[in-house]
mmCIF file of C-alpha atoms in Angstrom:
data_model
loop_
_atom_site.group_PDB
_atom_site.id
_atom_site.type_symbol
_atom_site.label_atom_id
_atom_site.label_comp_id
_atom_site.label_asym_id
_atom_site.label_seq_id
_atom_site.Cartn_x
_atom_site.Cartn_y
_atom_site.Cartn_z
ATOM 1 C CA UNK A 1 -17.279 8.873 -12.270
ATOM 2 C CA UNK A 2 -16.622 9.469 -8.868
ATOM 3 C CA UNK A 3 -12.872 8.123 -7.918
ATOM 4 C CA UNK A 4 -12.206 6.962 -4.277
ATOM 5 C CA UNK A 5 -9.248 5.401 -2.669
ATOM 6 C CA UNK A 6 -10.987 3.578 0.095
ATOM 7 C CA UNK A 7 -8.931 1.824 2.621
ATOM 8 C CA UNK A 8 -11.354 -1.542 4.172
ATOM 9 C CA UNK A 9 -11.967 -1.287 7.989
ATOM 10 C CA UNK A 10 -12.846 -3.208 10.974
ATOM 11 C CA UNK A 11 -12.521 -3.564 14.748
ATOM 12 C CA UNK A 12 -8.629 -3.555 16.040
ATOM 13 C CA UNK A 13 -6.587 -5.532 17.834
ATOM 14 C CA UNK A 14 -3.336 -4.068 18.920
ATOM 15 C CA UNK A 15 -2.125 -7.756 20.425
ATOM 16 C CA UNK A 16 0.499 -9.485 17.886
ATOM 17 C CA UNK A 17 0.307 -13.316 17.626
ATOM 18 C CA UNK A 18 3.094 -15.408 18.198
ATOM 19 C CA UNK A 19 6.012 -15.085 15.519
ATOM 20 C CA UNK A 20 4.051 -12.614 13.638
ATOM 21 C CA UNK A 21 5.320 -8.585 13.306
ATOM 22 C CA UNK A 22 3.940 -7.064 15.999
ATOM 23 C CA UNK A 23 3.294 -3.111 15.786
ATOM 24 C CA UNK A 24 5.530 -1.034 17.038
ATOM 25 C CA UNK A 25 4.618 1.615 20.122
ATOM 26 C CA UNK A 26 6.908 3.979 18.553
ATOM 27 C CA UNK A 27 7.432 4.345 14.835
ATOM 28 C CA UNK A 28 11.398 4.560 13.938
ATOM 29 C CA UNK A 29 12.409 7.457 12.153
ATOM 30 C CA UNK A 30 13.095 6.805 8.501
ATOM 31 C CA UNK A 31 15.908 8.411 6.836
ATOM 32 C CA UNK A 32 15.164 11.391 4.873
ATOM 33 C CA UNK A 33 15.387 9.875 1.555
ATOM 34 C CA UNK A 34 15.526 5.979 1.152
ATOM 35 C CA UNK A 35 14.904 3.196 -1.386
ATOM 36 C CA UNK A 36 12.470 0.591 -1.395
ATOM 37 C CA UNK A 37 12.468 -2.447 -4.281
ATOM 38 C CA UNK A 38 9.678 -4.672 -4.719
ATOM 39 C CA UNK A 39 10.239 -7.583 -6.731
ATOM 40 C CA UNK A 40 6.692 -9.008 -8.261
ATOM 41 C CA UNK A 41 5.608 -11.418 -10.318
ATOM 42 C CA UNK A 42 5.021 -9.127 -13.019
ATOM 43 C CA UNK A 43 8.637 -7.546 -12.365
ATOM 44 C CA UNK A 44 10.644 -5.294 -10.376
ATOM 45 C CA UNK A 45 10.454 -1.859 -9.500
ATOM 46 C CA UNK A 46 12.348 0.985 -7.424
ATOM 47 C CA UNK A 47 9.970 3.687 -5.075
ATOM 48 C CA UNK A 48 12.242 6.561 -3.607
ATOM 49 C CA UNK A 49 10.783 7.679 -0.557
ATOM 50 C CA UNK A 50 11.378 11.697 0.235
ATOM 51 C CA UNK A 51 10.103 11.856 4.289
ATOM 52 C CA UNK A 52 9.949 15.623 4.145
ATOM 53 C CA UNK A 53 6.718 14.907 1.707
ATOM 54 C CA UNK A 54 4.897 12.855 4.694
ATOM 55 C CA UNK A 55 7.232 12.122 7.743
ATOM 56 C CA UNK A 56 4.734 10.238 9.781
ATOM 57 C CA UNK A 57 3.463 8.053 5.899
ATOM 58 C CA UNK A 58 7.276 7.542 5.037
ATOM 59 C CA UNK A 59 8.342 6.709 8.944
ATOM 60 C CA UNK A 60 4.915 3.363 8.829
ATOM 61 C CA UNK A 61 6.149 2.351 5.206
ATOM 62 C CA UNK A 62 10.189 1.797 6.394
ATOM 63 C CA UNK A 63 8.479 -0.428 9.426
ATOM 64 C CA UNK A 64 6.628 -2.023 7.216
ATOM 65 C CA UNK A 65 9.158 -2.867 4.654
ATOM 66 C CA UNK A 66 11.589 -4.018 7.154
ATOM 67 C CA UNK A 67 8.643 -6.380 8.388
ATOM 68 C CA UNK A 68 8.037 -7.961 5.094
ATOM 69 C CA UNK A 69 4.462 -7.282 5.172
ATOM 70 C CA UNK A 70 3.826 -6.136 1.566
ATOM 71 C CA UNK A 71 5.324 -9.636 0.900
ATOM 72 C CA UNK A 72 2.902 -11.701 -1.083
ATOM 73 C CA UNK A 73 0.848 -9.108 -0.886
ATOM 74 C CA UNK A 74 -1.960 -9.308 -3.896
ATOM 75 C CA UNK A 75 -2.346 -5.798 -6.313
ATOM 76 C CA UNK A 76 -6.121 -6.309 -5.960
ATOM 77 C CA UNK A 77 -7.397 -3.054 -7.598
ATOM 78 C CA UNK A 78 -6.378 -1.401 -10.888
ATOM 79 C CA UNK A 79 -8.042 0.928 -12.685
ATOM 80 C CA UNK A 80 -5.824 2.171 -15.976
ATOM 81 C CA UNK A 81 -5.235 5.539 -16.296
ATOM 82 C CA UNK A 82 -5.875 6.217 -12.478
ATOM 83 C CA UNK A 83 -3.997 3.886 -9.847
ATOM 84 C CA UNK A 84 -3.416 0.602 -8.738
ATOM 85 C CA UNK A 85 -3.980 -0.367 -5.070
ATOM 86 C CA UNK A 86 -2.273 -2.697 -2.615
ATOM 87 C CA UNK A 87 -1.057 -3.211 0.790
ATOM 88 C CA UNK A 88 -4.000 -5.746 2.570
ATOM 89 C CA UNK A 89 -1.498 -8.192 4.106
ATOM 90 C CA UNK A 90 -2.510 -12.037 2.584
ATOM 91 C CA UNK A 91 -2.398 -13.843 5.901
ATOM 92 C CA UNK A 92 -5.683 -12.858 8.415
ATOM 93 C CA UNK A 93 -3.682 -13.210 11.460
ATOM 94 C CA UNK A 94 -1.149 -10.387 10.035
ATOM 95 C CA UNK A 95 -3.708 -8.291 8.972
ATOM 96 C CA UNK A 96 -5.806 -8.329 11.641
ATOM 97 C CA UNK A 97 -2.789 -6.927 13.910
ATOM 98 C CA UNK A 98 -2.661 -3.440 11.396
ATOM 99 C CA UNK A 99 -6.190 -2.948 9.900
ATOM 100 C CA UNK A 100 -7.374 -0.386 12.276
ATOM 101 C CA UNK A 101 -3.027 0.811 13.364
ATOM 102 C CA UNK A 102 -4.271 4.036 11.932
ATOM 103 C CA UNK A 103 -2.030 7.237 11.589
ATOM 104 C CA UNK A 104 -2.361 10.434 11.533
ATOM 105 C CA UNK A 105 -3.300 12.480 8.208
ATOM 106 C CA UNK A 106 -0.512 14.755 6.819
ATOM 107 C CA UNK A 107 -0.502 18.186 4.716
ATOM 108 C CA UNK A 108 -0.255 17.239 1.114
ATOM 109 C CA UNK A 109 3.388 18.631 0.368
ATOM 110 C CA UNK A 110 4.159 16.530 -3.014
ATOM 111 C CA UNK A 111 0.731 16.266 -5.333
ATOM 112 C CA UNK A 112 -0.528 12.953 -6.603
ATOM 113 C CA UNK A 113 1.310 12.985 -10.196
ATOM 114 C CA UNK A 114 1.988 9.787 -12.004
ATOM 115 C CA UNK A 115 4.082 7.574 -10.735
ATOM 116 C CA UNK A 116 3.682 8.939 -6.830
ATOM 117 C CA UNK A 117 3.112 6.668 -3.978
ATOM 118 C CA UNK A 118 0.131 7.292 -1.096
ATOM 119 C CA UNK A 119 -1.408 5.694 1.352
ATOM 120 C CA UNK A 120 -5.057 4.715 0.677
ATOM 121 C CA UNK A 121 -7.869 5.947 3.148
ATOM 122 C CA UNK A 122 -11.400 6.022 4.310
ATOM 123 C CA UNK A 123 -13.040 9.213 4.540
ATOM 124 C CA UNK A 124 -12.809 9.708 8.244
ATOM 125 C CA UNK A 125 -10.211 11.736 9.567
ATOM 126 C CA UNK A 126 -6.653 9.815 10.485
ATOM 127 C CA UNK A 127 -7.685 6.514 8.656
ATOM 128 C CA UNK A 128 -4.327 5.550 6.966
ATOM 129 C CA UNK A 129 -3.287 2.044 7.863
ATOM 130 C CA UNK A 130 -0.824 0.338 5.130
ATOM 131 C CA UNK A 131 -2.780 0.729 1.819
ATOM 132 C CA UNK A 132 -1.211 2.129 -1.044
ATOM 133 C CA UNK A 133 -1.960 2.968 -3.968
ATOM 134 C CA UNK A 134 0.427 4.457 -7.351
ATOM 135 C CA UNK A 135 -0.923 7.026 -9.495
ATOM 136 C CA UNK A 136 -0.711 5.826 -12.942
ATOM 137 C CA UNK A 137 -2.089 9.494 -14.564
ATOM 138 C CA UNK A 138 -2.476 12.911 -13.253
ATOM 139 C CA UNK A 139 -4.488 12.798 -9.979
ATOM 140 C CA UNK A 140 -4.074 16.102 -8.603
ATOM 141 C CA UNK A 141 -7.466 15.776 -7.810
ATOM 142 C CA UNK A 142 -6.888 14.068 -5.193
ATOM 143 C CA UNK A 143 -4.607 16.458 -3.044
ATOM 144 C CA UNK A 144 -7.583 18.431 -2.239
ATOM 145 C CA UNK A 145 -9.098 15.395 -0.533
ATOM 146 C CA UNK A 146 -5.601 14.708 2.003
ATOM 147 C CA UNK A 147 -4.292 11.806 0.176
ATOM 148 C CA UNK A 148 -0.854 12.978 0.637
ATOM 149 C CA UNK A 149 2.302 11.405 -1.153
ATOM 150 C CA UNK A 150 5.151 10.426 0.506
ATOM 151 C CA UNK A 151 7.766 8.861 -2.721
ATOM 152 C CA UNK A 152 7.527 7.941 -6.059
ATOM 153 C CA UNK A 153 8.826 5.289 -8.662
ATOM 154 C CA UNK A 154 11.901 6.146 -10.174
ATOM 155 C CA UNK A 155 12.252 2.644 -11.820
ATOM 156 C CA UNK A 156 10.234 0.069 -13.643
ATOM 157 C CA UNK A 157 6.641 2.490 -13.998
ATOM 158 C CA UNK A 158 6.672 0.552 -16.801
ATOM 159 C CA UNK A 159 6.600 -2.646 -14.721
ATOM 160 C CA UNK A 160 3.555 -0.866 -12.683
ATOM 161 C CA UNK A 161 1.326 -0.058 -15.449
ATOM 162 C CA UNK A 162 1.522 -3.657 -16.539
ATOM 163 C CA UNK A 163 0.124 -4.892 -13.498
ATOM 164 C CA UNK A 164 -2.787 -7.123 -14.699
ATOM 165 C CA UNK A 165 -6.093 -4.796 -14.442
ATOM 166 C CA UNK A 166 -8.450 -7.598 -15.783
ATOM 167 C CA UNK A 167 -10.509 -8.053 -12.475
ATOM 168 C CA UNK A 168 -10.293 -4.147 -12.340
ATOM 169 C CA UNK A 169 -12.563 -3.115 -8.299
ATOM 170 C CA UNK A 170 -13.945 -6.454 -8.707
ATOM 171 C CA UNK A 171 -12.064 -8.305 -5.314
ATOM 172 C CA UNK A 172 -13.801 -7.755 -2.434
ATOM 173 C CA UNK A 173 -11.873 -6.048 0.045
ATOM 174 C CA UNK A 174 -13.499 -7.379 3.310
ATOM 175 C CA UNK A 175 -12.701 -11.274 1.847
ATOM 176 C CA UNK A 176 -8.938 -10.334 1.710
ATOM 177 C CA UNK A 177 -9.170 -8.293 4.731
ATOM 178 C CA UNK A 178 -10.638 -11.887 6.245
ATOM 179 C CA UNK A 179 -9.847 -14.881 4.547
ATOM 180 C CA UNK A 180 -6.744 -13.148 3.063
ATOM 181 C CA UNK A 181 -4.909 -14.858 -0.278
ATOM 182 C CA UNK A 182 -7.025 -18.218 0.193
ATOM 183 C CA UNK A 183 -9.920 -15.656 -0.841
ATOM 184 C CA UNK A 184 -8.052 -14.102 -4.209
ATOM 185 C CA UNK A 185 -6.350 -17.428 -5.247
ATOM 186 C CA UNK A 186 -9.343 -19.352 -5.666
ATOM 187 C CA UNK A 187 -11.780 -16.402 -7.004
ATOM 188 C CA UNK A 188 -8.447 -14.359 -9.002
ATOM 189 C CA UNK A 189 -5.672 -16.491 -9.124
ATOM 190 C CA UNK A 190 -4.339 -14.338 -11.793
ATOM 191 C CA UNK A 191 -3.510 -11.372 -9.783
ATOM 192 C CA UNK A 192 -0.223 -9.988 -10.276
ATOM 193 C CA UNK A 193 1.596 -10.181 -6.486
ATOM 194 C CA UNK A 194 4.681 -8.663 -4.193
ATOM 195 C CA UNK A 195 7.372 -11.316 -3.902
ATOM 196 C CA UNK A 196 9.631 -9.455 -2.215
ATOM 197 C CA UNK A 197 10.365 -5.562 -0.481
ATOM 198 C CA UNK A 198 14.148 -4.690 0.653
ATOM 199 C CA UNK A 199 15.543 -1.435 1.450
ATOM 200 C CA UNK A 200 18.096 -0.459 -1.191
ATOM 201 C CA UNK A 201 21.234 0.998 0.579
#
């Protein structure tokens, strides 16, 4: 079976709506090492970010965090024993402001080993947006391919490889991408979800 970490896209609009995050011109820097909890509804757990691994993938995630945009945010692909993939905002409006915010691909410094966080991506050059996927096994596989690491859990990877995995690839990633958690609560209203991200100081 042929494994891909595919990252939905569509046309861009770099315009934010009123009282929604808007994307920033210029990326703060992120501190070299931070922490990031994300409370869920399946519980919490801890990702240390190391920027050295992906400067420009650690720099997006500590915007995003501090945006709350993984909040709510559906896990709406698991596949045991590989990874389980998140990060497609549930409110249109929001997503449509970052599905095509690409940046720019990174060397693979850290490989994708269980537990290690990386951004998802289509297979055209400089695709990452704010999909992410954790490795639950040995992916190594995948370093070959650019999908570069940029932290890792350091608490609760039990919490992660409980996320429900009953609907496995089945969500359709251009629904959420358009009709956002309206889509996944009335076809998988069982999802596990993001209740909350905070920086950990």
């Amino acid at each position: 079976m042929k494994f891909q970490i595919i990252a939905a896209t569509a046309i861009c609009t770099l315009a934010a709506f009123g009282g929604l995050p808007a994307i920033s011109q210029a990326q703060e820097k992120a501190p070299d090492v931070y922490k990031v909890q994300f409370e869920t509804s399946k519980g919490n757990f801890v990702v240390e970010v190391t920027r050295k691994w992906a400067p420009i993938g650690a720099d997006r995630f500590y915007e995003l965090v501090q945006k709350e945009f993984y909040k709510d945010c559906r896990f709406f692909r698991v596949i045991p024993g590989f990874m389980v993939q998140f990060g497609i905002n549930g409110d249109p409006r929001i997503q449509k402001n970052w599905k095509e915010a690409t940046i720019k691909d990174e060397p693979v410094v850290a490989s994708n080993q269980p537990g290690f966080i990386t951004y998802a991506k289509s297979g055209a050059p400089n695709s990452r947006t704010t999909q992410l996927f954790i490795n639950y096994g040995d992916n190594a596989r995948l370093d070959d391919s650019g999908f570069a690491p940029f932290g890792r859990v350091i608490e609760g990877m039990d919490v992660v490889t409980a996320i429900n995995s009953k609907h496995g690839e089945k969500p359709d990633q251009f629904s959420i991408q358009t009709r956002g958690n309206e889509y996944l609560n009335q076809a998988y209203p069982d999802l596990d979800y993001i209740k909350s991200v905070k920086l950990l100081k």
